[in-house]
Short mmCIF file of C-alpha atoms in Angstrom, two decimals:
data_model
loop_
_atom_site.label_atom_id
_atom_site.label_comp_id
_atom_site.label_asym_id
_atom_site.label_seq_id
_atom_site.Cartn_x
_atom_site.Cartn_y
_atom_site.Cartn_z
CA MET O 3 15.84 -43.13 -115.26
CA LYS O 4 12.77 -41.49 -115.81
CA THR O 5 9.52 -43.19 -117.96
CA HIS O 6 9.73 -41.45 -121.50
CA LEU O 7 5.83 -41.22 -122.94
CA ASP O 8 7.29 -43.58 -125.45
CA CYS O 9 7.16 -46.00 -122.68
CA ILE O 10 3.32 -46.36 -122.07
CA PRO O 11 2.11 -48.12 -125.26
CA CYS O 12 5.30 -50.61 -124.93
CA LEU O 13 4.13 -51.53 -120.97
CA ILE O 14 0.37 -51.89 -122.38
CA ARG O 15 1.50 -54.13 -125.22
CA GLN O 16 3.20 -56.24 -122.93
CA ALA O 17 0.72 -56.52 -120.26
CA LEU O 18 -1.93 -57.66 -123.56
CA ASN O 19 1.10 -60.36 -124.41
CA ALA O 20 1.67 -61.61 -121.04
CA VAL O 21 -2.17 -62.23 -120.03
CA ARG O 22 -2.60 -63.72 -123.33
CA MET O 23 0.75 -66.42 -122.90
CA VAL O 24 -0.60 -67.02 -119.27
CA SER O 25 -4.53 -67.32 -119.90
CA ALA O 26 -6.91 -68.24 -122.43
CA ASP O 27 -10.03 -66.42 -120.89
CA ALA O 28 -10.87 -63.53 -122.62
CA VAL O 29 -12.55 -61.77 -119.69
CA GLN O 30 -9.29 -61.88 -117.56
CA HIS O 31 -7.74 -60.52 -120.47
CA ALA O 32 -10.32 -57.47 -120.44
CA SER O 33 -9.79 -56.68 -116.76
CA LEU O 34 -5.56 -56.26 -117.13
CA MET O 35 -6.33 -54.36 -119.44
CA ARG O 36 -8.96 -52.23 -118.49
CA GLN O 37 -6.75 -51.92 -115.08
CA VAL O 38 -3.32 -51.06 -117.12
CA LEU O 39 -5.21 -48.42 -119.20
CA HIS O 40 -6.43 -47.16 -116.48
CA TRP O 41 -3.41 -46.71 -114.55
CA ALA O 42 -1.52 -45.76 -117.39
CA GLY O 43 -3.66 -41.98 -117.30
CA GLU O 44 -1.72 -41.95 -113.42
CA MET O 45 1.29 -43.04 -113.95
CA ASP O 46 4.16 -40.81 -112.25
CA LEU O 47 6.87 -40.47 -114.98
CA GLN O 48 9.43 -39.57 -112.41
CA GLN O 49 9.72 -43.21 -111.59
CA PRO O 50 11.33 -45.59 -114.08
CA PRO O 51 9.55 -47.89 -116.13
CA PRO O 52 10.15 -51.26 -114.10
CA VAL O 53 7.74 -49.52 -111.17
CA MET O 54 4.98 -49.73 -113.87
CA ALA O 55 6.02 -53.35 -115.17
CA GLN O 56 6.03 -54.43 -111.33
CA ARG O 57 2.46 -53.18 -111.06
CA ILE O 58 1.27 -55.22 -113.93
CA HIS O 59 2.44 -58.37 -113.07
CA ARG O 60 1.37 -58.28 -109.70
CA GLN O 61 -2.35 -57.92 -110.98
CA LEU O 62 -1.42 -60.64 -113.76
CA ARG O 63 -0.55 -62.69 -110.62
CA THR O 64 -3.54 -61.65 -109.18
CA ILE O 65 -6.50 -62.59 -111.51
CA THR O 66 -4.58 -65.96 -112.79
CA ARG O 67 -3.54 -66.92 -109.37
CA GLU O 68 -1.18 -67.91 -110.66
CA GLU O 69 2.56 -67.60 -108.36
CA ASP O 70 4.58 -68.20 -110.89
CA PRO O 71 2.86 -67.22 -114.78
CA TYR O 72 6.26 -67.80 -116.63
CA ARG O 73 7.41 -70.91 -115.18
CA VAL O 74 7.43 -73.28 -117.73
CA ALA O 75 8.48 -70.37 -120.12
CA LYS O 76 11.44 -70.12 -117.50
CA ALA O 77 12.08 -73.38 -117.40
CA HIS O 78 12.31 -73.94 -121.68
CA GLN O 79 14.56 -71.09 -121.77
CA ASN O 80 17.02 -72.25 -118.96
CA HIS O 81 17.26 -75.92 -120.70
CA MET O 82 17.29 -74.06 -124.01
CA ALA O 83 20.60 -72.13 -123.15
CA LEU O 84 22.02 -75.47 -121.06
CA ARG O 85 22.09 -77.21 -124.61
CA LEU O 86 24.53 -74.24 -125.84
CA LEU O 87 26.97 -74.18 -122.59
CA PRO O 88 29.19 -76.55 -124.22
CA GLU O 89 29.24 -74.64 -127.48
CA LEU O 90 29.87 -71.65 -125.16
CA ARG O 91 32.72 -73.28 -123.34
CA ALA O 92 34.36 -74.59 -126.31
CA GLN O 93 34.49 -70.65 -127.15
CA LEU O 94 36.21 -69.35 -124.29
CA GLU O 95 38.58 -72.15 -124.60
CA SER O 96 39.71 -71.18 -128.02
CA ALA O 97 39.76 -67.23 -127.31
CA SER O 98 42.51 -65.50 -127.26
CA ASP O 99 41.50 -63.25 -124.42
CA PRO O 100 38.59 -65.28 -122.24
CA LEU O 101 37.55 -62.30 -120.32
CA GLU O 102 36.37 -60.35 -123.35
CA GLN O 103 34.49 -63.53 -124.61
CA GLY O 104 32.73 -63.73 -121.69
CA VAL O 105 31.34 -60.51 -121.75
CA ARG O 106 30.32 -60.65 -124.93
CA LEU O 107 28.74 -63.96 -124.38
CA ALA O 108 26.99 -62.70 -121.51
CA ILE O 109 25.63 -59.37 -123.25
CA ALA O 110 24.48 -62.33 -126.21
CA GLY O 111 22.29 -63.48 -123.23
CA ASN O 112 20.26 -60.74 -123.22
CA VAL O 113 18.15 -61.21 -126.34
CA ILE O 114 16.61 -63.61 -124.18
CA ASP O 115 13.94 -60.98 -122.35
CA MET O 116 10.15 -62.26 -122.52
CA GLY O 117 9.52 -58.00 -121.90
CA ILE O 118 10.78 -57.29 -125.31
CA ASN O 119 10.34 -60.59 -127.07
CA GLY O 120 7.96 -63.48 -126.11
CA HIS O 121 9.03 -65.93 -128.77
CA VAL O 122 13.13 -66.01 -128.56
CA THR O 123 14.45 -69.70 -130.26
CA GLU O 124 17.05 -71.73 -129.74
CA ALA O 125 18.07 -70.32 -133.66
CA ASP O 126 18.11 -67.01 -132.22
CA LEU O 127 20.33 -67.83 -129.15
CA ARG O 128 22.45 -69.04 -132.09
CA GLN O 129 22.17 -65.41 -134.32
CA SER O 130 22.80 -63.41 -130.85
CA VAL O 131 25.97 -65.37 -130.10
CA ASN O 132 27.53 -65.00 -133.52
CA GLN O 133 26.69 -61.17 -133.68
CA VAL O 134 27.91 -60.45 -130.97
CA LEU O 135 31.43 -62.13 -131.14
CA ASP O 136 31.54 -60.60 -134.39
CA ASP O 137 30.32 -57.13 -134.11
CA SER O 138 32.25 -54.85 -131.88
CA PHE O 139 30.60 -53.03 -129.27
CA SER O 140 30.41 -50.22 -126.95
CA GLY O 141 32.54 -49.84 -123.98
CA ASP O 142 35.93 -50.62 -122.32
CA LEU O 143 37.31 -53.80 -121.76
CA ASN O 144 40.65 -51.98 -120.47
CA VAL O 145 38.42 -49.73 -117.73
CA PHE O 146 36.52 -53.16 -116.88
CA ARG O 147 39.59 -54.99 -116.33
CA ALA O 148 41.16 -52.52 -113.93
CA ALA O 149 38.18 -52.60 -111.92
CA LEU O 150 38.18 -56.06 -111.53
CA SER O 151 42.19 -56.37 -111.19
CA THR O 152 41.25 -54.61 -107.42
CA ALA O 153 37.80 -55.64 -106.51
CA ARG O 154 37.91 -58.74 -104.16
CA ASN O 155 33.93 -58.54 -103.96
CA ILE O 156 31.61 -58.96 -106.34
CA LEU O 157 28.09 -58.33 -106.94
CA TYR O 158 26.80 -59.71 -110.09
CA LEU O 159 22.94 -59.24 -110.47
CA ALA O 160 21.22 -61.24 -112.95
CA ASP O 161 18.28 -60.88 -115.97
CA ASN O 162 16.43 -63.26 -116.89
CA ALA O 163 16.24 -66.90 -116.88
CA GLY O 164 18.07 -68.60 -119.91
CA GLU O 165 20.33 -65.05 -119.60
CA ILE O 166 21.45 -66.52 -116.47
CA VAL O 167 23.77 -69.50 -118.21
CA PHE O 168 25.14 -67.27 -120.35
CA ASP O 169 25.86 -65.27 -117.32
CA ARG O 170 27.73 -68.04 -115.59
CA VAL O 171 30.49 -68.32 -118.74
CA LEU O 172 31.54 -64.74 -117.46
CA ILE O 173 31.00 -65.19 -113.89
CA GLU O 174 33.64 -68.04 -114.65
CA GLN O 175 36.06 -66.17 -116.14
CA LEU O 176 35.38 -63.01 -113.13
CA GLY O 177 36.55 -66.21 -110.14
CA THR O 178 34.27 -67.24 -108.74
CA GLU O 179 35.11 -67.26 -104.90
CA ARG O 180 34.53 -63.46 -105.12
CA VAL O 181 31.49 -63.39 -106.55
CA THR O 182 28.02 -63.28 -105.07
CA LEU O 183 24.77 -63.62 -107.57
CA ALA O 184 21.62 -61.57 -106.71
CA VAL O 185 18.45 -62.44 -108.52
CA ARG O 186 14.72 -61.47 -108.08
CA GLY O 187 13.15 -62.12 -104.72
CA PHE O 188 9.91 -63.47 -106.34
CA PRO O 189 8.18 -64.18 -109.93
CA VAL O 190 8.13 -61.52 -112.34
CA LEU O 191 8.12 -61.74 -116.18
CA ASN O 192 10.84 -64.20 -116.85
CA ASP O 193 13.33 -62.46 -114.88
CA ALA O 194 15.83 -65.32 -112.49
CA THR O 195 14.99 -66.37 -109.36
CA ARG O 196 17.05 -69.02 -107.11
CA GLU O 197 14.79 -71.71 -108.62
CA ASP O 198 17.02 -70.38 -111.85
CA ALA O 199 20.32 -69.99 -110.94
CA GLN O 200 19.92 -73.21 -109.65
CA SER O 201 18.61 -74.50 -112.68
CA ALA O 202 21.60 -73.10 -114.59
CA GLY O 203 24.25 -74.75 -112.05
CA LEU O 204 25.25 -71.59 -110.43
CA HIS O 205 23.94 -73.10 -106.76
CA GLY O 206 27.67 -75.09 -106.38
CA MET O 207 29.79 -72.31 -108.13
CA VAL O 208 29.14 -69.20 -106.42
CA GLU O 209 27.03 -67.51 -103.44
CA ILE O 210 23.36 -66.77 -104.55
CA ILE O 211 21.08 -64.47 -102.51
CA ASP O 212 17.99 -62.66 -103.46
CA ASN O 213 17.19 -59.09 -103.47
CA GLY O 214 13.37 -59.60 -101.52
CA SER O 215 11.46 -57.71 -104.30
CA ASP O 216 9.34 -58.83 -107.75
CA ALA O 217 10.26 -55.79 -109.89
CA PRO O 218 11.24 -56.33 -112.66
CA GLY O 219 14.65 -54.77 -112.24
CA THR O 220 17.05 -53.21 -109.06
CA LEU O 221 14.62 -50.68 -106.97
CA LEU O 222 16.67 -50.22 -104.32
CA GLU O 223 14.13 -48.90 -102.06
CA GLN O 224 11.98 -51.80 -102.27
CA CYS O 225 14.54 -54.31 -101.63
CA ARG O 226 15.33 -55.58 -98.36
CA GLU O 227 17.99 -54.62 -96.07
CA SER O 228 20.29 -57.36 -96.08
CA PHE O 229 20.75 -57.19 -99.98
CA VAL O 230 21.03 -53.09 -99.85
CA ARG O 231 24.03 -53.67 -97.62
CA ARG O 232 25.70 -56.33 -99.55
CA PHE O 233 24.84 -53.87 -102.67
CA HIS O 234 26.66 -50.77 -100.74
CA GLN O 235 29.45 -52.82 -99.47
CA ALA O 236 30.88 -54.65 -103.17
CA ASP O 237 34.05 -53.57 -104.47
CA LEU O 238 32.03 -53.75 -107.74
CA VAL O 239 28.50 -54.31 -109.18
CA ILE O 240 27.37 -56.25 -112.53
CA ALA O 241 23.92 -55.37 -113.66
CA LYS O 242 22.79 -57.24 -116.66
CA GLY O 243 20.11 -56.45 -118.85
CA GLN O 244 17.47 -53.21 -119.48
CA GLY O 245 15.67 -53.40 -116.48
CA ASN O 246 18.90 -53.03 -114.12
CA PHE O 247 20.00 -50.53 -116.12
CA GLU O 248 16.68 -48.55 -116.27
CA THR O 249 16.81 -48.77 -112.37
CA LEU O 250 20.29 -48.51 -111.45
CA SER O 251 21.73 -45.64 -114.39
CA GLU O 252 21.93 -43.15 -111.95
CA GLU O 253 23.33 -44.34 -108.54
CA THR O 254 26.85 -43.60 -107.53
CA ARG O 255 27.84 -46.48 -107.38
CA ASN O 256 30.79 -48.16 -109.21
CA ILE O 257 28.55 -50.35 -111.27
CA PHE O 258 29.39 -51.39 -115.01
CA PHE O 259 26.07 -52.67 -117.08
CA LEU O 260 26.08 -55.18 -120.03
CA PHE O 261 22.96 -55.02 -122.29
CA LYS O 262 21.65 -54.92 -125.56
CA VAL O 263 19.54 -51.48 -126.73
CA LYS O 264 16.25 -52.90 -127.51
CA CYS O 265 14.19 -49.84 -127.65
CA SER O 266 14.28 -46.33 -128.99
CA VAL O 267 14.03 -45.13 -124.88
CA ILE O 268 17.39 -46.40 -124.17
CA ALA O 269 18.81 -45.31 -127.51
CA ALA O 270 18.03 -42.44 -126.90
CA HIS O 271 18.77 -42.07 -123.08
CA THR O 272 22.45 -43.79 -123.74
CA GLY O 273 23.16 -41.87 -126.97
CA PHE O 274 23.65 -45.56 -128.68
CA PRO O 275 21.70 -47.03 -131.47
CA VAL O 276 19.20 -49.73 -131.10
CA GLY O 277 21.18 -53.16 -131.24
CA THR O 278 23.91 -51.69 -129.66
CA HIS O 279 26.17 -54.33 -127.11
CA VAL O 280 27.07 -52.67 -124.58
CA LEU O 281 29.45 -52.81 -121.74
CA GLY O 282 28.64 -49.47 -119.80
CA GLN O 283 30.17 -47.55 -116.37
CA SER O 284 27.63 -45.81 -114.21
CA GLY O 285 28.21 -41.97 -114.55
CA ALA O 286 29.10 -41.68 -118.08
CA MET O 287 25.75 -42.94 -118.89
CA ALA O 288 23.66 -41.29 -116.61
CA SER O 289 22.96 -38.32 -118.76
CA CYS O 290 20.16 -38.74 -121.95
CA GLY O 291 21.90 -38.21 -125.05
CA LYS O 292 25.24 -38.10 -123.80
CA PRO O 293 26.63 -41.65 -124.22
CA ALA O 294 29.84 -43.08 -122.14
CA VAL O 295 33.44 -42.37 -124.35
CA VAL O 296 33.90 -45.87 -125.50
CA SER O 297 36.34 -47.53 -127.43
CA GLU O 298 35.53 -50.69 -129.32
CA MET O 299 36.79 -54.09 -128.12
#
């Protein structure tokens, strides 16, 4: 999807929050913001929002000389989510439909997003779980189930640290032997890297690959060749989070997107209100303001 004008103030706010989080140096704050304001005037609005976010966070790493400015925050998010794992497993065990429950829990984890909210607490996580379990949401589980029934090779594109623990419970329902988990190639925001997948306990369950990119999404033209090959060879792709939706929503591959609608731009693009929990299929969600025809699960 293209960058909307309303994305620009959001990206500027994200940059300011990010530099304040990782540095107390007001000179660094001003340096990054001057760069971001300059870039905003030159933005290619035909590109998806993660392109600008990538540029911002590359500069953040440069001026702070930190390879992964979010390392401490990500470790905290992983530990916080892992503390909830026994409860998540208990909910799956008591569910009449474990696949549906796994989908709901995976979407619940999408609340962990430092591009939108830098201060997610364990209470926020519990509230997200309760909300997604109680509310209906947009998507057709039967279509998803049918796609799973014939898929021998599933590529699961992770989103954020902490959230990846919630992905784990869904991946277990999918069948770990046919799932390959893809993470970011380099640190950006609190997006999950190989280190986060290992912290979540996924390294002994599924094959883990990285996409070779530092974009907070999946920009195929920037990803390593081996990842792109795996992307096109997969029978089914599951993509978590808004960043992956923003960068892949117009791809022709058979992709199922799992995310929470967190801003007015995505709401306008999909036709779903802010706060909606979505299981959406590529193609059906590609046209602005024309959401997929969905049923409540």
